[in-house]
mmCIF file of C-alpha atoms and ligand atoms in Angstrom:
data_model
loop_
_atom_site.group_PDB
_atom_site.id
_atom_site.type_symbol
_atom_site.label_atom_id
_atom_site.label_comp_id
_atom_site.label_asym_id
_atom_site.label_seq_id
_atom_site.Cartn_x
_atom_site.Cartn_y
_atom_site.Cartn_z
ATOM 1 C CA UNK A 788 1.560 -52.950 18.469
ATOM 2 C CA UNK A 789 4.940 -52.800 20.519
ATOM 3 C CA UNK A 790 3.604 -52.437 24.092
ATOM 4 C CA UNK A 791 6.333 -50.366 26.472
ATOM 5 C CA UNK A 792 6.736 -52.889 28.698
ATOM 6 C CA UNK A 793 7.157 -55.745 26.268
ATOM 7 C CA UNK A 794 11.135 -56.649 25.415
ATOM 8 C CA UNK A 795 12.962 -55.289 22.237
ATOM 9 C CA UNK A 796 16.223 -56.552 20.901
ATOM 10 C CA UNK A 797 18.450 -53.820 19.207
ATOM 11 C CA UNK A 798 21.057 -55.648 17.681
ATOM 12 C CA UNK A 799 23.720 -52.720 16.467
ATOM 13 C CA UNK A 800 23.036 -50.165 19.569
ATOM 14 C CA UNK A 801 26.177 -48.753 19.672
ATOM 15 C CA UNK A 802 26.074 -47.449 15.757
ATOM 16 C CA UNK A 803 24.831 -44.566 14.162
ATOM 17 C CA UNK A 804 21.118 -45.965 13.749
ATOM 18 C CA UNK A 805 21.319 -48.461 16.681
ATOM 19 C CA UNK A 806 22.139 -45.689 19.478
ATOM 20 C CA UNK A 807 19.716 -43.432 17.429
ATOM 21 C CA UNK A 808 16.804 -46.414 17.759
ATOM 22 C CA UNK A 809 17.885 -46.642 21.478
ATOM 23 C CA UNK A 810 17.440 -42.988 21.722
ATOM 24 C CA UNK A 811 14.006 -42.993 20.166
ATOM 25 C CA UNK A 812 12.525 -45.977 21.902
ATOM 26 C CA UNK A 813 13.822 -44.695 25.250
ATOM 27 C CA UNK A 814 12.095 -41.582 24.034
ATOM 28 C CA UNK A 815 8.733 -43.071 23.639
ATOM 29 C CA UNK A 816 9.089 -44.762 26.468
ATOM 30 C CA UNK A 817 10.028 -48.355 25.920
ATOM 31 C CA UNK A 818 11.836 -49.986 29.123
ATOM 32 C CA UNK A 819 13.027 -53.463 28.136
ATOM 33 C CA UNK A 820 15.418 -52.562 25.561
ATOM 34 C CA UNK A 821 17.641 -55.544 25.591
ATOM 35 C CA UNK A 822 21.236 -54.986 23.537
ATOM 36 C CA UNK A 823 25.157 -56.692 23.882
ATOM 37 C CA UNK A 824 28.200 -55.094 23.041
ATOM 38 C CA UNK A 825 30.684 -56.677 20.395
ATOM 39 C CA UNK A 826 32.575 -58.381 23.050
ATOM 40 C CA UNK A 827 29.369 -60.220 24.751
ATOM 41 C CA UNK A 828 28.135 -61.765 21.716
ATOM 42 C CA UNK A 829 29.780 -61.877 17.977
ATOM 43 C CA UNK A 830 26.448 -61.757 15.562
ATOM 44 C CA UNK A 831 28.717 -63.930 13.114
ATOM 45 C CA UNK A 832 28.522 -67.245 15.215
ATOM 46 C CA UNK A 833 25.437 -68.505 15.008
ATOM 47 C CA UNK A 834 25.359 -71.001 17.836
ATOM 48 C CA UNK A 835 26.224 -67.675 20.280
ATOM 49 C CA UNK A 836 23.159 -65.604 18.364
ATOM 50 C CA UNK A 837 20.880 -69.017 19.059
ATOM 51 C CA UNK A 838 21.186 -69.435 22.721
ATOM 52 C CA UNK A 839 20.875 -65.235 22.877
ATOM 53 C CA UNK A 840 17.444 -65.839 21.619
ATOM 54 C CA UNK A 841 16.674 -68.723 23.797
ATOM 55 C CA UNK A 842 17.778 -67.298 27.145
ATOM 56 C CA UNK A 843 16.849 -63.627 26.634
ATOM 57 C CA UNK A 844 13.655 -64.162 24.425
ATOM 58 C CA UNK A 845 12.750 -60.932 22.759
ATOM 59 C CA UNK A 846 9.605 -60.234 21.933
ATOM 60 C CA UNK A 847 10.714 -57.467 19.052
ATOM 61 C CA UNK A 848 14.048 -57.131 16.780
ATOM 62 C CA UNK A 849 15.485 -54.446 15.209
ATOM 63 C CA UNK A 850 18.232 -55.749 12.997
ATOM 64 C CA UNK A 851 20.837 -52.615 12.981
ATOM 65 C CA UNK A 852 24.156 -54.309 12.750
ATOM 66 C CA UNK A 853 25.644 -54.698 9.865
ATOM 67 C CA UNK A 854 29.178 -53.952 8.363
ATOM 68 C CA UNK A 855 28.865 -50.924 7.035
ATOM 69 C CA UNK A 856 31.191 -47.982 5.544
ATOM 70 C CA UNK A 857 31.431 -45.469 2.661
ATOM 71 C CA UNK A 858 32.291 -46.320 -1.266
ATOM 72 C CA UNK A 859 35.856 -46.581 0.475
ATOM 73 C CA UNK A 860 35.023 -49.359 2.718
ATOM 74 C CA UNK A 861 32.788 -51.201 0.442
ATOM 75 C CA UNK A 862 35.045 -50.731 -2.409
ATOM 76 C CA UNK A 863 38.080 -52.453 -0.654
ATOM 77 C CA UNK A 864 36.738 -54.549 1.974
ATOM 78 C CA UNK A 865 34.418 -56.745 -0.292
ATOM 79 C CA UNK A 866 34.664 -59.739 1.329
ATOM 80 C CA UNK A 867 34.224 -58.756 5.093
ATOM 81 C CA UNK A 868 30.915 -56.739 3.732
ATOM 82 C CA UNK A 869 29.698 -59.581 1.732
ATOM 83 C CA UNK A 870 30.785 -62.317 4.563
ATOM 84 C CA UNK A 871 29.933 -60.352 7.757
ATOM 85 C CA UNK A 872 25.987 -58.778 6.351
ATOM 86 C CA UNK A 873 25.261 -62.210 5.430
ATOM 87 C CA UNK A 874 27.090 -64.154 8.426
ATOM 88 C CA UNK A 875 24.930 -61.469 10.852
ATOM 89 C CA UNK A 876 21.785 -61.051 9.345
ATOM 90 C CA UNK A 877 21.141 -64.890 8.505
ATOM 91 C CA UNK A 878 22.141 -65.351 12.090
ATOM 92 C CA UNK A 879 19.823 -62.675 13.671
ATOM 93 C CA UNK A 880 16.303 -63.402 11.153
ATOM 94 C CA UNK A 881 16.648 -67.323 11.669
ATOM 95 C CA UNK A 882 17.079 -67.056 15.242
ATOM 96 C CA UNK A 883 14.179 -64.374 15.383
ATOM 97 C CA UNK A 884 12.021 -66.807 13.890
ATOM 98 C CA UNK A 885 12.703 -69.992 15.511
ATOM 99 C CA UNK A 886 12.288 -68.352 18.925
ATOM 100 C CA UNK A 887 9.441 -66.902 18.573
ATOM 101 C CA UNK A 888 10.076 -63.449 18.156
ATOM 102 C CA UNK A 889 6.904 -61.421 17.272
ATOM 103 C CA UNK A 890 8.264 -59.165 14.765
ATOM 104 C CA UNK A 891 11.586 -58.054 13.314
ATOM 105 C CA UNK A 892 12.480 -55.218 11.760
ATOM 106 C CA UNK A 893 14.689 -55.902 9.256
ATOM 107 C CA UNK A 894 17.669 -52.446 7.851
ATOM 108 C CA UNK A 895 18.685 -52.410 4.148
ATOM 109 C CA UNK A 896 20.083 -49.616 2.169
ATOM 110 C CA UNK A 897 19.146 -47.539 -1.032
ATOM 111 C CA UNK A 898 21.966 -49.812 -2.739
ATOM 112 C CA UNK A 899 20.370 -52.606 -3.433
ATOM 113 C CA UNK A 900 19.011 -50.542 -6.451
ATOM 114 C CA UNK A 901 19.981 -50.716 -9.986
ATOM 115 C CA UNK A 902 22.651 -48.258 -10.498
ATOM 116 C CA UNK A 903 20.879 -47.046 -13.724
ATOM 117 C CA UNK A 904 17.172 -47.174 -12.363
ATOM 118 C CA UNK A 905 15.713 -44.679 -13.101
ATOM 119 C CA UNK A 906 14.314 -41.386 -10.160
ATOM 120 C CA UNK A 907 13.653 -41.318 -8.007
ATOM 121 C CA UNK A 908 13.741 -45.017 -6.713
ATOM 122 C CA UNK A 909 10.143 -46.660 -6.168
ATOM 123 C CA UNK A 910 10.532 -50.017 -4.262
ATOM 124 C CA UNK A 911 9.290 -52.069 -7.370
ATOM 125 C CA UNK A 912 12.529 -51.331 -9.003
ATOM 126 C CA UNK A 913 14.647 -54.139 -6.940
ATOM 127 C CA UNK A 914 16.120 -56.597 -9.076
ATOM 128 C CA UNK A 915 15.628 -54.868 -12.124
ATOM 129 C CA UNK A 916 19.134 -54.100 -13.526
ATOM 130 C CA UNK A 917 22.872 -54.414 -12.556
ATOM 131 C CA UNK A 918 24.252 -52.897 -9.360
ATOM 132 C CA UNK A 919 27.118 -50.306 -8.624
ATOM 133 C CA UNK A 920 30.076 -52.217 -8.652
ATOM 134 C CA UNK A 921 31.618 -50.531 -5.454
ATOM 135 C CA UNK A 922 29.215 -51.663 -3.047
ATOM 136 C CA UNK A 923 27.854 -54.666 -5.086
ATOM 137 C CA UNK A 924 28.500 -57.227 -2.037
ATOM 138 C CA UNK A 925 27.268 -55.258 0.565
ATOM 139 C CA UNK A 926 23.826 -54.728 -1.940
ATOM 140 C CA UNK A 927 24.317 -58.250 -2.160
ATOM 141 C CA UNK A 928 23.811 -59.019 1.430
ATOM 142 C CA UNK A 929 20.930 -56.490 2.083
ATOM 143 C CA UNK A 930 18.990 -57.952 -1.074
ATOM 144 C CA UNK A 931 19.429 -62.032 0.368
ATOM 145 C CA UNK A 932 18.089 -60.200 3.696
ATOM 146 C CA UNK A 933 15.022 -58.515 2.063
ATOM 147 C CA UNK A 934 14.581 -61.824 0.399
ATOM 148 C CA UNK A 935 14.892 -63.802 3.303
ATOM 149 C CA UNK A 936 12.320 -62.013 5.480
ATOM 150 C CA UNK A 937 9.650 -62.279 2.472
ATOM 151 C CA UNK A 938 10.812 -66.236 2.436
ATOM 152 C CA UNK A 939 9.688 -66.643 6.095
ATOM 153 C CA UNK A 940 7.113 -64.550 6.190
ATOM 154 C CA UNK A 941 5.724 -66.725 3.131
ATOM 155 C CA UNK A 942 6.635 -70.132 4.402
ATOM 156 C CA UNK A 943 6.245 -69.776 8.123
ATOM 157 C CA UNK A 944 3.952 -66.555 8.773
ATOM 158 C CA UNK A 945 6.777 -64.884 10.302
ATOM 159 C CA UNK A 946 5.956 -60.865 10.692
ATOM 160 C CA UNK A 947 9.687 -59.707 9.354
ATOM 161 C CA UNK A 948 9.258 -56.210 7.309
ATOM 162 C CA UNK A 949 12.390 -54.324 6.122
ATOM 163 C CA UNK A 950 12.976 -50.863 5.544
ATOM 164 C CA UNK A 951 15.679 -48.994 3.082
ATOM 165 C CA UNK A 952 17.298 -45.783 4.370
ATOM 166 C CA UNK A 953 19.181 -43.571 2.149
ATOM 167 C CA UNK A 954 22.399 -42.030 3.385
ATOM 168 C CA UNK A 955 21.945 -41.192 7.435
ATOM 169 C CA UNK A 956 23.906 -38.818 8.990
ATOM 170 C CA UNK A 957 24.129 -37.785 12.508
ATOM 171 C CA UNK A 958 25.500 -38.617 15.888
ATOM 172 C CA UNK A 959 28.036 -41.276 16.910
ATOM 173 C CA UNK A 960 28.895 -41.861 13.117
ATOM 174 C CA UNK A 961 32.215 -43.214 11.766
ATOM 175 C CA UNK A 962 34.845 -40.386 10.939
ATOM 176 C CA UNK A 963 37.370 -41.896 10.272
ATOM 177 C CA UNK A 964 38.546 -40.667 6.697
ATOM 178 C CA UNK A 965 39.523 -43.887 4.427
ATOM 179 C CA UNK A 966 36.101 -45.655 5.916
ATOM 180 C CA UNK A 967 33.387 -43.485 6.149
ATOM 181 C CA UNK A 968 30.471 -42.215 4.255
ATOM 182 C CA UNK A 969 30.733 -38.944 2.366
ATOM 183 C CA UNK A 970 29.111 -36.584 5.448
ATOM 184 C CA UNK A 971 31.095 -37.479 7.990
ATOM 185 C CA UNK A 972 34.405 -37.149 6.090
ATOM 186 C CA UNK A 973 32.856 -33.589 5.139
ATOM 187 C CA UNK A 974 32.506 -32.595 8.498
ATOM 188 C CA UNK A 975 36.150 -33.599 9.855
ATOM 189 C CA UNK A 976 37.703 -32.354 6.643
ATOM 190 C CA UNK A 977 36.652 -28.890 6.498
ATOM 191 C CA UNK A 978 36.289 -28.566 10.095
ATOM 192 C CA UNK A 979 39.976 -29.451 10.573
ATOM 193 C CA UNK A 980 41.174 -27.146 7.953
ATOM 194 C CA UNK A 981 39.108 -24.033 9.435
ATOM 195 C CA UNK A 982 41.045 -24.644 12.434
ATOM 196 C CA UNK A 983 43.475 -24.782 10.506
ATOM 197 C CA UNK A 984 43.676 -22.013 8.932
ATOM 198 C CA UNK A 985 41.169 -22.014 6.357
ATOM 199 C CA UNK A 986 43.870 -24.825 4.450
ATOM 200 C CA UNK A 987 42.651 -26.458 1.213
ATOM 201 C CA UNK A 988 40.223 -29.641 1.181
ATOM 202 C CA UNK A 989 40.844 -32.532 -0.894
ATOM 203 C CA UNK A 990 36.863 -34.437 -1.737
ATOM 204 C CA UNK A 991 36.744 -37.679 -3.465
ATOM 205 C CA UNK A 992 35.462 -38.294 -7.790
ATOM 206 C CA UNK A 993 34.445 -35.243 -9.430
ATOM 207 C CA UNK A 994 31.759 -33.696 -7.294
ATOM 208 C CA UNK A 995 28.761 -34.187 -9.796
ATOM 209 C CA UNK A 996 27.349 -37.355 -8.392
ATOM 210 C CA UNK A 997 23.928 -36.701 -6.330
ATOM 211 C CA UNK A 998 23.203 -38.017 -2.688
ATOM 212 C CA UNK A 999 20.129 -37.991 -0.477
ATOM 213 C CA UNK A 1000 20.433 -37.516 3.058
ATOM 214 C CA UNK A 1001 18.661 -37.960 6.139
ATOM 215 C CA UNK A 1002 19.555 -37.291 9.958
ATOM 216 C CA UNK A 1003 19.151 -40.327 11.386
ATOM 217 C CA UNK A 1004 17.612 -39.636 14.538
ATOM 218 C CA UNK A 1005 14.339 -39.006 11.555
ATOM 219 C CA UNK A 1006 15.397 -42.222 10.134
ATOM 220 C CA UNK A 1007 15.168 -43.941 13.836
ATOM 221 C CA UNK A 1008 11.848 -42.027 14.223
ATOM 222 C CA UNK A 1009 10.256 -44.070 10.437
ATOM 223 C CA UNK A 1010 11.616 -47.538 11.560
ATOM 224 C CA UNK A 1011 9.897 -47.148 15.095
ATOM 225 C CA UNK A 1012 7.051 -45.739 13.181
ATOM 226 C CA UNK A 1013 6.928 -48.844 10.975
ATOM 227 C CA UNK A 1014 7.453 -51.400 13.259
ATOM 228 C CA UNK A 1015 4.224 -50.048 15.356
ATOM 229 C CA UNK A 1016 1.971 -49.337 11.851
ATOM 230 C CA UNK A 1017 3.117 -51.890 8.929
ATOM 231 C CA UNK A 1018 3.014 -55.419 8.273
ATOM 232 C CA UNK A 1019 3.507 -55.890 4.384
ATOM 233 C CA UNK A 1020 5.634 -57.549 2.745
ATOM 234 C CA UNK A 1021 7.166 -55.619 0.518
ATOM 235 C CA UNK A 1022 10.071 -52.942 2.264
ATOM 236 C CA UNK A 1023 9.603 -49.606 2.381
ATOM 237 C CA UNK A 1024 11.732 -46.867 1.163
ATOM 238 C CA UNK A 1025 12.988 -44.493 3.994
ATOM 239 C CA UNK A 1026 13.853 -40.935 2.996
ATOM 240 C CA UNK A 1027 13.838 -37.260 2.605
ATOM 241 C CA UNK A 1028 12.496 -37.707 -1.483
ATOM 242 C CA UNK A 1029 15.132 -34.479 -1.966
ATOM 243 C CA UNK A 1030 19.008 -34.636 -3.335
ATOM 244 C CA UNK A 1031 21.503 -32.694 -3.661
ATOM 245 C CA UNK A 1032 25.287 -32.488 -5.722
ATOM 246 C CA UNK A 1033 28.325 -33.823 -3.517
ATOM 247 C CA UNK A 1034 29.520 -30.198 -4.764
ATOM 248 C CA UNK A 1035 26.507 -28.201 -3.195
ATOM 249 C CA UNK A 1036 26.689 -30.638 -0.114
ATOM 250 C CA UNK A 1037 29.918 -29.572 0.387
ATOM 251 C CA UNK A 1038 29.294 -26.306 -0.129
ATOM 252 C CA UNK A 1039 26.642 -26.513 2.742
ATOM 253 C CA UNK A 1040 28.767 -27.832 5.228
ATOM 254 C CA UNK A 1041 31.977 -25.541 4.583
ATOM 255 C CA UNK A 1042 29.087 -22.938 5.129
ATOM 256 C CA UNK A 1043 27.472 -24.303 8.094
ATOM 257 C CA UNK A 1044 31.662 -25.040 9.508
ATOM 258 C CA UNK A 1045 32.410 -21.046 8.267
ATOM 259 C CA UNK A 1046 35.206 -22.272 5.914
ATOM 260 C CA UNK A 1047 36.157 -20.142 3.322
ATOM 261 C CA UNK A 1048 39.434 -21.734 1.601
ATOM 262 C CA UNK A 1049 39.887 -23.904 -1.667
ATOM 263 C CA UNK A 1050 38.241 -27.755 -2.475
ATOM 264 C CA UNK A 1051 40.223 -29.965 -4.559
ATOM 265 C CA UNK A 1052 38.720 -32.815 -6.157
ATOM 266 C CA UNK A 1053 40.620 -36.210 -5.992
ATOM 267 C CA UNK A 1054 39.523 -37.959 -9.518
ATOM 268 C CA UNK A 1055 41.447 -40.968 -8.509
ATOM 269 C CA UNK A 1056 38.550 -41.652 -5.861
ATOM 270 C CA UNK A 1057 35.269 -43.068 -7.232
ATOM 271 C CA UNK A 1058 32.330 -41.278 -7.929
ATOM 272 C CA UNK A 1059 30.009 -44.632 -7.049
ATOM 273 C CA UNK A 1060 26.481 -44.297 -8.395
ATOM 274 C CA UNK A 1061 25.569 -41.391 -10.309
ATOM 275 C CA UNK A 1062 22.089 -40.409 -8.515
ATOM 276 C CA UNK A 1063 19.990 -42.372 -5.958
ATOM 277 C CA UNK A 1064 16.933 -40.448 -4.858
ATOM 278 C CA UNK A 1065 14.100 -42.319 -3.175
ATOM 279 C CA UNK A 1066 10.645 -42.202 -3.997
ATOM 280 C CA UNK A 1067 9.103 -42.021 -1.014
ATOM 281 C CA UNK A 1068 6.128 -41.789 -1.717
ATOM 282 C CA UNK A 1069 4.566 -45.308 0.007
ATOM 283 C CA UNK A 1070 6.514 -43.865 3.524
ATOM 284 C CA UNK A 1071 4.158 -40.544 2.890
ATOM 285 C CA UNK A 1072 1.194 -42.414 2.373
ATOM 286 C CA UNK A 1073 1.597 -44.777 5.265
ATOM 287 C CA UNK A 1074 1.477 -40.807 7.504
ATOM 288 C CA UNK A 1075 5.192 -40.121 8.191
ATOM 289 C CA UNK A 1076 7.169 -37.885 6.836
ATOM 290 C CA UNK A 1077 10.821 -36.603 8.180
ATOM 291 C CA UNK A 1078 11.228 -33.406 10.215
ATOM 292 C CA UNK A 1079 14.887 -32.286 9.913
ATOM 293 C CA UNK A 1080 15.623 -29.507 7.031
ATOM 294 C CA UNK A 1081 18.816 -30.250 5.471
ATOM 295 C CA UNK A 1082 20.809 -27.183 7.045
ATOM 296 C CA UNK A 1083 19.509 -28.341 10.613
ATOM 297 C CA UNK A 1084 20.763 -31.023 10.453
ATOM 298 C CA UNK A 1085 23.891 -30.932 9.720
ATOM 299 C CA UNK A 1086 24.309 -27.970 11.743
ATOM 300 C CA UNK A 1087 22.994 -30.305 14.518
ATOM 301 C CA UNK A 1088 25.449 -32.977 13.315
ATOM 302 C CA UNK A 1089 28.373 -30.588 13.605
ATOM 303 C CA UNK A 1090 27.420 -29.400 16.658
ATOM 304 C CA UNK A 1091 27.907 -32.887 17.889
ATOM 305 C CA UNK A 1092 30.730 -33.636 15.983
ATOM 306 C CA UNK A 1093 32.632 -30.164 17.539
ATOM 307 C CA UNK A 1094 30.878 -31.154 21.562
ATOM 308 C CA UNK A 1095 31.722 -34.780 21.509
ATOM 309 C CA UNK A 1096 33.874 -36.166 18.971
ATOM 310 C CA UNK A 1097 36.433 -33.758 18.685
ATOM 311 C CA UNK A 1098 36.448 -32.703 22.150
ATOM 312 C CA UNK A 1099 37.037 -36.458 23.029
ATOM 313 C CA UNK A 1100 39.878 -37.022 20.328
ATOM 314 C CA UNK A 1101 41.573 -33.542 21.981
ATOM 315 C CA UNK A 1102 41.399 -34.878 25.305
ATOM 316 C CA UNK A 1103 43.672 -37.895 24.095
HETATM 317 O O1 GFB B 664 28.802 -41.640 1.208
HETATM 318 P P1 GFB B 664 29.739 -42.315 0.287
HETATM 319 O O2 GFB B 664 31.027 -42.774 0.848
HETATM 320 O O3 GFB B 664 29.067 -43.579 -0.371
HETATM 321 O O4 GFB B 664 30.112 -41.332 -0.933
HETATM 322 P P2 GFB B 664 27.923 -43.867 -1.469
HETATM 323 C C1 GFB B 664 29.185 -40.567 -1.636
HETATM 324 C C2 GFB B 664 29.841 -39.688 -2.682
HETATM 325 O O5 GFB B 664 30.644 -38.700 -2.032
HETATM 326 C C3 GFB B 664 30.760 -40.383 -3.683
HETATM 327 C C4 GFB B 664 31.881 -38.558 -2.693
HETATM 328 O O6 GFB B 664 30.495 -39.854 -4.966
HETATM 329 C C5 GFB B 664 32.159 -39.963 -3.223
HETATM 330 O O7 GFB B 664 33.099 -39.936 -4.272
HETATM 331 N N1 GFB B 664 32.898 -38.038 -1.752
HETATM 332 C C6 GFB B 664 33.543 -36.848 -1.859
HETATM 333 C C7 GFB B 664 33.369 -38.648 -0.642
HETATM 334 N N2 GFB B 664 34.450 -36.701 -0.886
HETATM 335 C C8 GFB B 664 34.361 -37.791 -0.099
HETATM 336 C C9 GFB B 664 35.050 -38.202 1.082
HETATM 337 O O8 GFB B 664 35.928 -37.522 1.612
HETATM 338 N N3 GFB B 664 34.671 -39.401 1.629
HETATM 339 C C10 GFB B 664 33.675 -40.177 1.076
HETATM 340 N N4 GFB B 664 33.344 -41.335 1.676
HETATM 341 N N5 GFB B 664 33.047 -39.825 -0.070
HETATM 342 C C11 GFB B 664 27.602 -45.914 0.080
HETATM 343 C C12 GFB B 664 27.644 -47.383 -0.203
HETATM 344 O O9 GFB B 664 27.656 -45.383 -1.168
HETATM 345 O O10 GFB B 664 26.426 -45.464 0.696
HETATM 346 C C13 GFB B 664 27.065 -48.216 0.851
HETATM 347 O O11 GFB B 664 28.955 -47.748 -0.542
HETATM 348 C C14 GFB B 664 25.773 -47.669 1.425
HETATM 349 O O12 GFB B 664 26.861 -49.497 0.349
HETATM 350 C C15 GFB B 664 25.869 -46.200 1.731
HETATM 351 O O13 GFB B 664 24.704 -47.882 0.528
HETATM 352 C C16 GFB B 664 24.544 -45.593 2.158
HETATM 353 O O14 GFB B 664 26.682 -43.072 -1.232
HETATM 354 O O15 GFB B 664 28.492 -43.789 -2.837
#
């Protein structure tokens, strides 16, 4: 067990599940919560991630950078996600192990899965079919990661577990419009056109495929939760088990935003994977489960969207 006093690496603090692990540890009380900024240390170079380790000497990792983005991002900027996930995470896991690091925690993503698996998505189906082609190096990356941990857990004894979220949601995500994931862009884009005016929306592909979403302050809440109960060696799916249509979560949002105007859908934008619901199951029987309904939390999301991030972008 992670003792409060005992020193915990989160590599990624400042992003949207970093500052929502910092938030949760700080929560539970944790008080050696060791991070660095972009600027202090580049998780790419791996003689700068080595003497980290070796001067600072966590006793805990949770591995939440990564280069990460919506089917925009991964769609155009292949080579940074295949280049950077695998530049970072090799960098982070060896180091973790060769100093002596007690146990890592190790983020993936629901991508990794076939994109015709079938649903919802039990962890035994890794590796068993082709991936979407949008985000097939990022998947790439987070599958050599999974592997990686199992490899040194096997070879050396080394207690690395990984988790997969599905799509998280929530405070200090990225909104910028080409880049991010699908909520985000929701939020800004019918939140600007209410004020607006109620002007019309143009959403990305054809509205049909279906997405699974989690606040990630619940998602911070399972990876704290697993780090302090599992050990196995096979990851574990983190989720709500639920999906919905892009169509009915936009229709949620305009709701929960109070716009009433007109959505266009952009078919020269990808649709990505048809469906990836997660069978979580295993999370369930391991005793957590998330808390956020869906309409709480995006109203929560907006709320913080509308506080901080707009205020902020208003204020110049
Ligand atoms: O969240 P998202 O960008 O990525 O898009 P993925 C989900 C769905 O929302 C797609 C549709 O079907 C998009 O076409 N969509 C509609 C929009 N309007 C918009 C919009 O304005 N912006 C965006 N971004 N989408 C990512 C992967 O896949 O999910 C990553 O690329 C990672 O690797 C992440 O796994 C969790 O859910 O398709």
């Amino acid at each position: 067990m992670m003792e409060q006093h005992e020193r915990i690496y989160v590599a990624g603090h400042g992003g949207l599940v970093g500052s929502a692990l910092m938030r949760s540890l700080k929560q539970a009380g944790f008080t050696q919560l060791l991070t660095r900024g972009r600027n202090e240390l580049d998780l790419c170079r791996q003689a700068d991630v080595e003497a980290f380790f070796d001067a600072e000497r966590p006793e805990y990792v949770f591995l939440a950078a990564a280069k990460v983005g919506g089917i925009g991002a991964n769609n155009a900027l292949r080579a940074d996600f295949l280049y950077e996930n695998l530049a970072i995470q090799n960098n982070v896991i060896h180091a973790a192990w060769k100093s002596g690091v007690r146990k890592l925690l190790f983020l993936g993503s629901s991508c990794i899965y076939p994109k015709m698996a079938p649903q919802p998505l039990k962890e035994d189906y890794l590796l068993s079919g082709p991936l979407e082609a949008t985000n097939e190096p990022y998947a790439i990356a987070k599958i050599a990661g999974i592997k990686l941990c199992e490899a040194l857990r096997d070879q050396y004894d080394f207690n690395a577990i990984s988790c997969m979220p599905t799509n998280l949601y929530g405070p200090y995500d990225n909104f910028d419009l080409e880049t991010s994931h699908v909520l985000p862009a929701l939020i800004r884009k019918f939140h600007e056109a209410h004020v607006q005016g109620s002007a019309p929306v143009q959403l990305w592909g054809s509205g049909s495929p279906r997405r699974e979403l989690l606040h990630v302050d619940d998602a911070a809440d399972a990876m704290v939760f697993l780090m302090q109960n599992y050990d196995g060696r096979q990851f574990v799916n983190i989720g709500s088990g639920e999906d919905l249509s892009i169509r009915d979560i936009a229709a949620l949002v305009a709701d929960v935003v109070g716009y009433k105007g007109e959505v266009v859908w952009d078919s020269s934008r990808p649709d990505g994977t048809p469906r990836k619901v997660l069978d979580v199951s295993k999370l369930h029987a391991l005793g957590w489960k998330h808390r956020y309904a869906l309409r709480e939390g995006l109203s929560h999301a907006y709320e913080w969207f509308r506080e901080e991030w707009a205020e902020a972008r208003a204020a110049g």
